[in-house]
Each structure stands twice: as structure tokens, then as C-alpha cells.
Amino acid sequence: MNQALPPVNIEKKPPEGEMVDVMGGAARWEVKVHDHGLVALCDVMPRLVPAGKTADFAIVQAARVSYGQGTKQVSEDRGLIRYLARQRHTTPFEMVEFKFHHVMPIFVARQWIRHRTANVNEYSARYSVVPDRFYRPTPQNVRKQSTLNRQGGEEPIDPMTARQFLEYLDRAEAIYGEYEKLLEKGVSRELARIGLPLNIYTEWYWKCDLHNIFHFLSLRMDAHAQQEIRDYATAMFALIQPIVPIAAEAFADYQLGGVHLSRLEVEALRTGQPLASSNKREQAEWEQKKKSMGV
Ligand SMILES: Cc1cc2nc3c(=O)[nH]c(=O)nc-3n(C[C@H](O)[C@H](O)[C@H](O)COP(=O)(O)OP(=O)(O)OC[C@H]3O[C@@H](n4cnc5c(N)ncnc54)[C@H](O)[C@@H]3O)c2cc1C
């Protein structure tokens, strides 16, 4: 069905004033993570903003559609963005997008991929040979199993056990030689890869809007997240901070550095009574929150 499309008149409007590149003309901004890891900021929407503004501009522009021009008088950009963040009026934050190139070990990628709102395109180990790159914690960062958090590690383990752990990684990494030999013998890449350990690196392009990046960062910069993914989240936050300084400050003030209280916790705080819950974990969490608030 070859139907001619009707002509469309496209009007190309010039900008109202000078526009500047939020990445200062750079192709990428990179932060190295661990031994072979990388967080590279590749692109931002909006890439061009009026001179003197940052990409925060797009949040304010979208918010003013709902609040009207009237807000221009009463609230300057910073006040408006902080108000939106406090009120959890999140859609204006979705008007800013970031595209990253990440290089990370597969065990980090598995945690990361659970964040479903990003667009991801990952390296194919069916199509290409997996490069010989493995993550190894430093001996000081070989952590003991936490006694409080069943999912986590805490302070460093003794040096002798740390050495044994690193030897265990040596043996796992030695399997790479066998992987190469099996590829030479003609085993398909899609099968040869399945014996490789979780500390081998993968990479992807990852695009996400600012609202969902803040959600990701609030979970993955938190002390409950595994140290290795926290290192990546921290690098990402450092890269987006100069692009959206006002929104990043609001996020740090209201989400990252904030404490969420349950009704029971508010009641305990108000009355000075113990938490009305017999659940041990809930009580421990309340003690932790009080400590962080200096109560
Ligand atoms: C410390 C920690 C420990 C964890 N432990 C485990 C574990 O042991 N096992 C495990 O399986 N996972 C675990 N997870 C992963 C966790 O359960 C979440 O899958 C992950 O953090 C992504 O969160 P999310 O769904 O809010 O984020 P995203 O997928 O980024 O989604 C953002 C938001 O979009 C909305 N959304 C997205 N998709 C849907 C949908 N299909 N339906 C409805 N709403 C949607 C939700 O509001 C969601 O909060 C852990 C995460 C952390 C931070």
C-alpha cells in the first residue's frame, strides 16, 4: 500500500537567546570504577539550554505548564524544583534524560537490571568473545558476613582468609583459558560462555530519566546496597550533579539524606514511648533511625 503522505509544513524556530551545551562540548564524561569498570555519561536531554541555565531548566519548563506563568513571579527555579521534590511531584523530573555507558561485573549488572524503567542494550556474549577482565576486591575490601544484615558484608576479614578468597578467584579466573580453548575447538560462543564466573565484566548502554535515576540512586547509594554497586551509583551521582545541580541538591536533601518514618515511629517520637512493635528487625531499624537523627 504505497499511499503518498500529505505534505507537512515544519517550522524551525530559532532559540530565543544563546544556547549552551550542558556537557561543555565533550563527547563523554568518564569515571573509572574499580579495576576495569567505567561509568561514562554519553548524552543528556536537554543537551542545549539557555546560556546561564543548567538542564534543571527542563524541569522548570515542564512544571510551569501545570502551574502556569504565575509561578514565575512567586518562585524562582530553585524554589520550584525543591517544592516539586518535597511534594513528590515527579513527572517534571522525567523531562531530563541521561544516557550512560557502563562497564561492570556480571554480579553488579544482575542487581542493576532489576531497575526496569531504563532502556538497556547489553554486550552480546553470543555474538562476541567475552574480554578477559575480572573484578577483584582489594584484600582490605574482602568483607566478613554481617551478623546484623543477612544480605551484607561489613568490616574486613582477617588477612589470611582474604588471601584464600583471592586464590579462590584466581582459580575461577583461570577457567578463561579453557573458555578460549573451547572456542578454538568450535564450541559456540553462546555455550562456551556459560562456565565463566560472575566477576567477569559486561557492558551496556543505559538510558533513563532523572526521576527514575533518583529512585535507582536512593536504593543503590543506600548503606543496605552492596558496596560494589554503591561505587557505581556514587560515580553516576557525581556525573549528573553538575548537569542538574538544583535537582541533585534537592534529591540529596529530601531523599538521600532524609529519614522515612512509619506511623509507629512518629508515635514513639511524639510520646517518648518504646516502639509499639514486638518485631525485632523493626525495633533495630528504629534504633538505627534514631541514631542517624541523633535522638
Ligand atoms: C538492598 C536491596 C536488596 C535487594 N534484595 C533482593 C533480593 O534478595 N531478591 C530480589 O529478587 N530482589 C532484590 N532486590 C531488588 C528489589 O526488590 C527491586 O527489584 C529493585 O530494587 C528495583 O526496584 P523497583 O522495582 O522499585 O525499581 P524499578 O524497576 O526501577 O521501577 C521503578 C518504579 O517503577 C514502578 N514499576 C516499574 N515496573 C513496574 C511494574 N511492572 N509494575 C508496577 N510498578 C512498576 C514501581 O513503582 C517502581 O518502584 C533488592 C534491592 C535492594 C536495593
Short mmCIF file of C-alpha atoms and ligand atoms in Angstrom, two decimals:
data_model
loop_
_atom_site.label_atom_id
_atom_site.label_comp_id
_atom_site.label_asym_id
_atom_site.label_seq_id
_atom_site.Cartn_x
_atom_site.Cartn_y
_atom_site.Cartn_z
CA MET A 1 0.00 0.00 0.00
CA ASN A 2 2.04 2.94 -1.33
CA GLN A 3 -0.03 5.90 -0.31
CA ALA A 4 1.51 9.34 -0.72
CA LEU A 5 1.70 11.12 2.61
CA PRO A 6 0.25 14.63 2.74
CA PRO A 7 2.89 17.38 2.91
CA VAL A 8 3.64 18.64 6.43
CA ASN A 9 4.86 22.15 6.99
CA ILE A 10 7.65 22.08 9.60
CA GLU A 11 8.51 25.42 11.15
CA LYS A 12 12.02 25.58 12.58
CA LYS A 13 12.09 28.21 15.30
CA PRO A 14 15.40 29.76 16.30
CA PRO A 15 16.26 29.82 20.02
CA GLU A 16 15.27 32.95 21.90
CA GLY A 17 18.83 33.59 23.05
CA GLU A 18 22.26 31.99 23.20
CA MET A 19 22.20 28.22 23.89
CA VAL A 20 25.00 26.28 25.61
CA ASP A 21 25.93 22.57 25.70
CA VAL A 22 25.39 21.15 29.21
CA MET A 23 28.36 18.80 28.65
CA GLY A 24 30.61 21.68 27.60
CA GLY A 25 31.16 20.22 24.13
CA ALA A 26 32.65 16.94 25.46
CA ALA A 27 31.76 13.63 23.78
CA ARG A 28 31.79 11.78 27.14
CA TRP A 29 32.42 12.38 30.81
CA GLU A 30 34.03 9.31 32.39
CA VAL A 31 34.64 7.99 35.89
CA LYS A 32 36.75 4.84 36.33
CA VAL A 33 35.31 2.38 38.87
CA HIS A 34 37.38 -0.42 40.48
CA ASP A 35 39.98 -2.11 38.28
CA HIS A 36 38.24 -2.31 34.87
CA GLY A 37 34.86 -0.64 35.50
CA LEU A 38 33.53 2.53 33.98
CA VAL A 39 30.64 4.95 34.25
CA ALA A 40 30.59 7.21 31.21
CA LEU A 41 27.98 9.89 30.63
CA CYS A 42 27.37 9.90 26.86
CA ASP A 43 24.43 12.22 26.36
CA VAL A 44 21.82 14.31 28.12
CA MET A 45 18.38 15.59 27.23
CA PRO A 46 18.21 18.60 27.11
CA ARG A 47 21.70 18.87 25.68
CA LEU A 48 21.34 22.58 24.82
CA VAL A 49 19.99 25.03 27.41
CA PRO A 50 19.73 28.83 27.51
CA ALA A 51 23.04 30.45 28.49
CA GLY A 52 23.27 30.81 32.27
CA LYS A 53 20.96 27.80 32.91
CA THR A 54 21.57 24.10 33.56
CA ALA A 55 19.47 21.10 32.49
CA ASP A 56 17.33 21.88 35.58
CA PHE A 57 15.74 24.28 33.11
CA ALA A 58 13.73 21.42 31.51
CA ILE A 59 12.19 20.50 34.89
CA VAL A 60 11.06 24.07 35.50
CA GLN A 61 9.79 24.44 31.93
CA ALA A 62 7.60 21.32 32.30
CA ALA A 63 6.37 22.26 35.78
CA ARG A 64 5.30 25.70 34.61
CA VAL A 65 2.95 24.08 32.10
CA SER A 66 0.94 22.80 35.05
CA TYR A 67 1.41 25.72 37.43
CA GLY A 68 1.21 28.43 34.77
CA GLN A 69 3.29 31.53 34.17
CA GLY A 70 2.12 32.86 37.56
CA THR A 71 4.76 30.79 39.33
CA LYS A 72 7.46 32.78 37.51
CA GLN A 73 6.83 35.67 39.82
CA VAL A 74 6.48 33.83 43.11
CA SER A 75 9.07 31.16 42.87
CA GLU A 76 12.45 31.18 41.26
CA ASP A 77 13.76 27.95 39.65
CA ARG A 78 15.44 26.56 42.76
CA GLY A 79 12.42 27.10 44.98
CA LEU A 80 10.12 25.48 42.43
CA ILE A 81 12.33 22.40 41.96
CA ARG A 82 12.71 21.94 45.71
CA TYR A 83 8.94 22.28 46.13
CA LEU A 84 8.34 19.62 43.43
CA ALA A 85 10.85 17.29 45.12
CA ARG A 86 9.22 17.73 48.55
CA GLN A 87 5.71 17.22 47.17
CA ARG A 88 6.86 14.18 45.16
CA HIS A 89 5.53 15.83 42.00
CA THR A 90 7.80 13.64 39.94
CA THR A 91 6.82 13.95 36.27
CA PRO A 92 8.73 17.21 35.62
CA PHE A 93 11.91 15.32 36.63
CA GLU A 94 11.19 12.81 33.85
CA MET A 95 11.80 15.57 31.30
CA VAL A 96 15.56 15.20 31.81
CA GLU A 97 17.24 12.06 30.48
CA PHE A 98 20.76 10.67 30.74
CA LYS A 99 22.50 8.10 28.56
CA PHE A 100 25.39 6.20 30.13
CA HIS A 101 27.89 3.58 29.06
CA HIS A 102 28.58 1.24 32.00
CA VAL A 103 31.24 -1.45 32.31
CA MET A 104 30.64 -3.62 35.36
CA PRO A 105 30.98 -7.21 36.65
CA ILE A 106 28.04 -9.50 35.89
CA PHE A 107 27.07 -9.78 39.59
CA VAL A 108 26.64 -5.98 39.67
CA ALA A 109 24.75 -5.99 36.35
CA ARG A 110 22.30 -8.56 37.76
CA GLN A 111 21.35 -6.22 40.60
CA TRP A 112 21.24 -3.23 38.27
CA ILE A 113 18.99 -4.80 35.62
CA ARG A 114 16.19 -5.11 38.20
CA HIS A 115 15.59 -1.40 37.63
CA ARG A 116 13.05 -1.77 34.87
CA THR A 117 12.45 1.79 33.79
CA ALA A 118 15.77 2.20 31.94
CA ASN A 119 16.38 1.39 28.26
CA VAL A 120 19.29 -1.03 28.05
CA ASN A 121 21.39 -2.52 25.28
CA GLU A 122 23.98 -5.02 26.57
CA TYR A 123 27.11 -6.61 25.08
CA SER A 124 26.26 -9.94 23.47
CA ALA A 125 28.40 -12.87 24.58
CA ARG A 126 26.61 -14.95 21.91
CA TYR A 127 27.86 -12.63 19.20
CA SER A 128 31.27 -11.62 20.58
CA VAL A 129 34.02 -13.17 22.69
CA VAL A 130 33.87 -12.07 26.35
CA PRO A 131 37.00 -9.99 27.12
CA ASP A 132 39.43 -11.27 29.75
CA ARG A 133 38.52 -8.78 32.55
CA PHE A 134 37.61 -9.77 36.10
CA TYR A 135 36.65 -7.82 39.21
CA ARG A 136 38.79 -8.44 42.29
CA PRO A 137 38.22 -6.63 45.56
CA THR A 138 41.36 -5.33 47.25
CA PRO A 139 42.47 -7.57 50.18
CA GLN A 140 41.21 -4.85 52.58
CA ASN A 141 37.79 -4.96 50.92
CA VAL A 142 37.24 -8.70 51.36
CA ARG A 143 34.37 -8.35 53.80
CA LYS A 144 33.12 -10.58 56.60
CA GLN A 145 29.49 -11.78 56.59
CA SER A 146 27.44 -9.24 58.56
CA THR A 147 25.78 -10.59 61.68
CA LEU A 148 23.01 -7.95 61.50
CA ASN A 149 22.28 -7.88 57.78
CA ARG A 150 21.93 -11.38 56.30
CA GLN A 151 22.38 -9.92 52.81
CA GLY A 152 25.52 -7.97 53.53
CA GLY A 153 29.16 -7.86 54.47
CA GLU A 154 30.72 -5.44 56.90
CA GLU A 155 34.28 -4.98 58.21
CA PRO A 156 37.32 -6.62 56.51
CA ILE A 157 38.00 -10.28 57.19
CA ASP A 158 41.41 -11.38 58.56
CA PRO A 159 44.31 -11.20 56.00
CA MET A 160 44.82 -14.97 55.78
CA THR A 161 41.18 -15.65 54.85
CA ALA A 162 41.27 -12.69 52.47
CA ARG A 163 44.23 -14.31 50.73
CA GLN A 164 42.35 -17.63 50.47
CA PHE A 165 39.39 -15.79 48.95
CA LEU A 166 41.62 -14.15 46.33
CA GLU A 167 43.17 -17.54 45.49
CA TYR A 168 39.65 -18.89 45.00
CA LEU A 169 39.11 -16.03 42.48
CA ASP A 170 42.44 -16.95 40.79
CA ARG A 171 41.09 -20.45 40.19
CA ALA A 172 37.74 -19.16 38.89
CA GLU A 173 39.52 -16.75 36.52
CA ALA A 174 41.83 -19.50 35.26
CA ILE A 175 38.74 -21.02 33.62
CA TYR A 176 39.06 -18.26 31.00
CA GLY A 177 41.91 -20.20 29.37
CA GLU A 178 39.57 -23.18 28.94
CA TYR A 179 36.87 -20.89 27.52
CA GLU A 180 39.34 -19.71 24.85
CA LYS A 181 40.40 -23.29 24.04
CA LEU A 182 36.79 -24.44 23.65
CA LEU A 183 36.08 -21.50 21.31
CA GLU A 184 39.12 -22.53 19.24
CA LYS A 185 37.70 -26.06 19.03
CA GLY A 186 34.49 -24.64 17.60
CA VAL A 187 32.13 -24.65 20.59
CA SER A 188 29.56 -21.91 20.06
CA ARG A 189 30.13 -18.65 21.94
CA GLU A 190 26.62 -18.88 23.41
CA LEU A 191 27.53 -22.14 25.19
CA ALA A 192 31.24 -21.61 25.88
CA ARG A 193 30.39 -18.53 28.00
CA ILE A 194 28.18 -20.37 30.47
CA GLY A 195 31.11 -21.64 32.55
CA LEU A 196 32.53 -18.14 33.15
CA PRO A 197 32.35 -16.73 36.70
CA LEU A 198 30.15 -13.85 37.89
CA ASN A 199 33.07 -11.48 38.39
CA ILE A 200 33.74 -11.21 34.64
CA TYR A 201 32.81 -7.84 33.14
CA THR A 202 29.92 -7.00 30.85
CA GLU A 203 28.91 -3.62 29.46
CA TRP A 204 25.84 -1.79 28.25
CA TYR A 205 24.33 1.49 27.20
CA TRP A 206 21.73 2.56 29.74
CA LYS A 207 19.29 5.43 29.27
CA CYS A 208 16.92 6.62 31.96
CA ASP A 209 15.03 9.71 33.06
CA LEU A 210 16.04 11.71 36.11
CA HIS A 211 13.08 10.69 38.29
CA ASN A 212 13.90 7.00 37.86
CA ILE A 213 17.64 7.64 38.20
CA PHE A 214 16.94 9.24 41.57
CA HIS A 215 14.89 6.18 42.53
CA PHE A 216 17.79 3.94 41.46
CA LEU A 217 20.31 6.08 43.36
CA SER A 218 18.20 6.18 46.52
CA LEU A 219 18.22 2.36 46.60
CA ARG A 220 21.76 1.77 45.35
CA MET A 221 23.62 4.53 47.21
CA ASP A 222 21.97 3.34 50.43
CA ALA A 223 24.06 1.55 53.05
CA HIS A 224 21.95 -1.60 52.52
CA ALA A 225 23.09 -1.93 48.90
CA GLN A 226 26.20 -3.99 48.11
CA GLN A 227 29.41 -1.92 48.20
CA GLU A 228 30.29 -2.66 44.57
CA ILE A 229 27.01 -1.34 43.09
CA ARG A 230 27.20 1.61 45.51
CA ASP A 231 30.52 2.56 43.94
CA TYR A 232 28.83 2.74 40.52
CA ALA A 233 25.81 4.65 41.86
CA THR A 234 28.12 7.16 43.57
CA ALA A 235 30.00 7.71 40.29
CA MET A 236 26.71 8.26 38.46
CA PHE A 237 25.57 10.80 41.01
CA ALA A 238 28.89 12.67 40.66
CA LEU A 239 28.37 12.82 36.88
CA ILE A 240 24.79 14.11 36.93
CA GLN A 241 25.32 16.63 39.77
CA PRO A 242 26.91 19.37 37.59
CA ILE A 243 24.26 18.86 34.86
CA VAL A 244 21.24 19.23 37.19
CA PRO A 245 22.77 20.86 40.30
CA ILE A 246 19.46 22.11 41.72
CA ALA A 247 17.58 18.83 41.33
CA ALA A 248 20.59 16.88 42.64
CA GLU A 249 20.76 19.10 45.71
CA ALA A 250 17.02 18.63 46.33
CA PHE A 251 17.43 14.85 45.94
CA ALA A 252 20.32 14.85 48.43
CA ASP A 253 18.34 16.99 50.89
CA TYR A 254 14.93 15.31 50.70
CA GLN A 255 15.61 11.72 49.68
CA LEU A 256 19.20 10.64 50.13
CA GLY A 257 19.86 12.42 53.41
CA GLY A 258 16.28 12.11 54.69
CA VAL A 259 14.75 9.54 57.04
CA HIS A 260 11.36 7.99 56.32
CA LEU A 261 9.33 7.42 59.49
CA SER A 262 6.43 4.96 59.88
CA ARG A 263 3.30 5.84 61.85
CA LEU A 264 4.58 3.76 64.78
CA GLU A 265 7.89 5.60 64.72
CA VAL A 266 6.20 9.02 64.64
CA GLU A 267 4.08 7.90 67.61
CA ALA A 268 7.16 6.72 69.56
CA LEU A 269 8.91 10.01 68.82
CA ARG A 270 5.87 12.08 69.82
CA THR A 271 5.17 10.21 73.08
CA GLY A 272 8.74 9.22 74.04
CA GLN A 273 7.44 5.63 74.48
CA PRO A 274 9.11 2.49 73.03
CA LEU A 275 8.11 1.49 69.51
CA ALA A 276 4.71 -0.28 69.62
CA SER A 277 6.01 -3.34 67.76
CA SER A 278 7.42 -6.63 69.02
CA ASN A 279 9.20 -7.27 65.73
CA LYS A 280 12.95 -7.37 66.46
CA ARG A 281 14.03 -6.22 63.00
CA GLU A 282 11.59 -3.27 63.10
CA GLN A 283 12.95 -2.31 66.50
CA ALA A 284 16.54 -2.49 65.26
CA GLU A 285 15.62 -0.31 62.27
CA TRP A 286 14.03 2.22 64.64
CA GLU A 287 17.19 2.30 66.77
CA GLN A 288 19.23 2.87 63.61
CA LYS A 289 16.98 5.74 62.52
CA LYS A 290 17.13 7.36 65.97
CA LYS A 291 20.92 7.09 65.87
CA SER A 292 21.06 8.74 62.45
CA MET A 293 18.80 11.57 63.72
CA GLY A 294 20.81 11.96 66.92
CA VAL A 295 17.70 11.21 69.03
C1 LIG B 1 19.26 -3.67 49.26
C2 LIG B 1 18.46 -4.42 48.23
C3 LIG B 1 18.28 -5.78 48.37
C4 LIG B 1 17.54 -6.49 47.40
N1 LIG B 1 17.38 -7.85 47.54
C5 LIG B 1 16.70 -8.54 46.58
C6 LIG B 1 16.55 -9.97 46.67
O1 LIG B 1 17.01 -10.60 47.62
N2 LIG B 1 15.88 -10.61 45.68
C7 LIG B 1 15.32 -9.95 44.61
O2 LIG B 1 14.72 -10.58 43.77
N3 LIG B 1 15.45 -8.61 44.52
C8 LIG B 1 16.12 -7.89 45.46
N4 LIG B 1 16.26 -6.54 45.33
C9 LIG B 1 15.66 -5.86 44.16
C10 LIG B 1 14.39 -5.10 44.55
O3 LIG B 1 13.40 -5.98 45.03
C11 LIG B 1 13.85 -4.33 43.32
O4 LIG B 1 13.53 -5.24 42.29
C12 LIG B 1 14.87 -3.34 42.77
O5 LIG B 1 15.41 -2.58 43.80
C13 LIG B 1 14.17 -2.44 41.76
O6 LIG B 1 13.27 -1.62 42.46
P1 LIG B 1 11.99 -1.03 41.77
O7 LIG B 1 11.10 -2.11 41.28
O8 LIG B 1 11.38 -0.05 42.73
O9 LIG B 1 12.67 -0.18 40.59
P2 LIG B 1 12.37 -0.04 39.05
O10 LIG B 1 12.23 -1.33 38.35
O11 LIG B 1 13.41 0.93 38.58
O12 LIG B 1 10.99 0.66 38.98
C14 LIG B 1 10.80 1.99 39.45
C15 LIG B 1 9.37 2.10 39.89
O13 LIG B 1 8.52 1.94 38.75
C16 LIG B 1 7.36 1.22 39.11
N5 LIG B 1 7.30 -0.01 38.32
C17 LIG B 1 8.25 -0.46 37.46
N6 LIG B 1 7.85 -1.59 36.88
C18 LIG B 1 6.64 -1.87 37.39
C19 LIG B 1 5.71 -2.92 37.21
N7 LIG B 1 5.90 -3.90 36.35
N8 LIG B 1 4.59 -2.89 37.93
C20 LIG B 1 4.33 -1.90 38.80
N9 LIG B 1 5.15 -0.87 39.03
C21 LIG B 1 6.31 -0.86 38.32
C22 LIG B 1 7.44 0.96 40.61
O14 LIG B 1 6.81 1.99 41.29
C23 LIG B 1 8.91 1.03 40.88
O15 LIG B 1 9.22 1.37 42.22
C24 LIG B 1 16.97 -5.81 46.28
C25 LIG B 1 17.17 -4.43 46.16
C26 LIG B 1 17.90 -3.73 47.11
C27 LIG B 1 18.09 -2.24 46.94
#
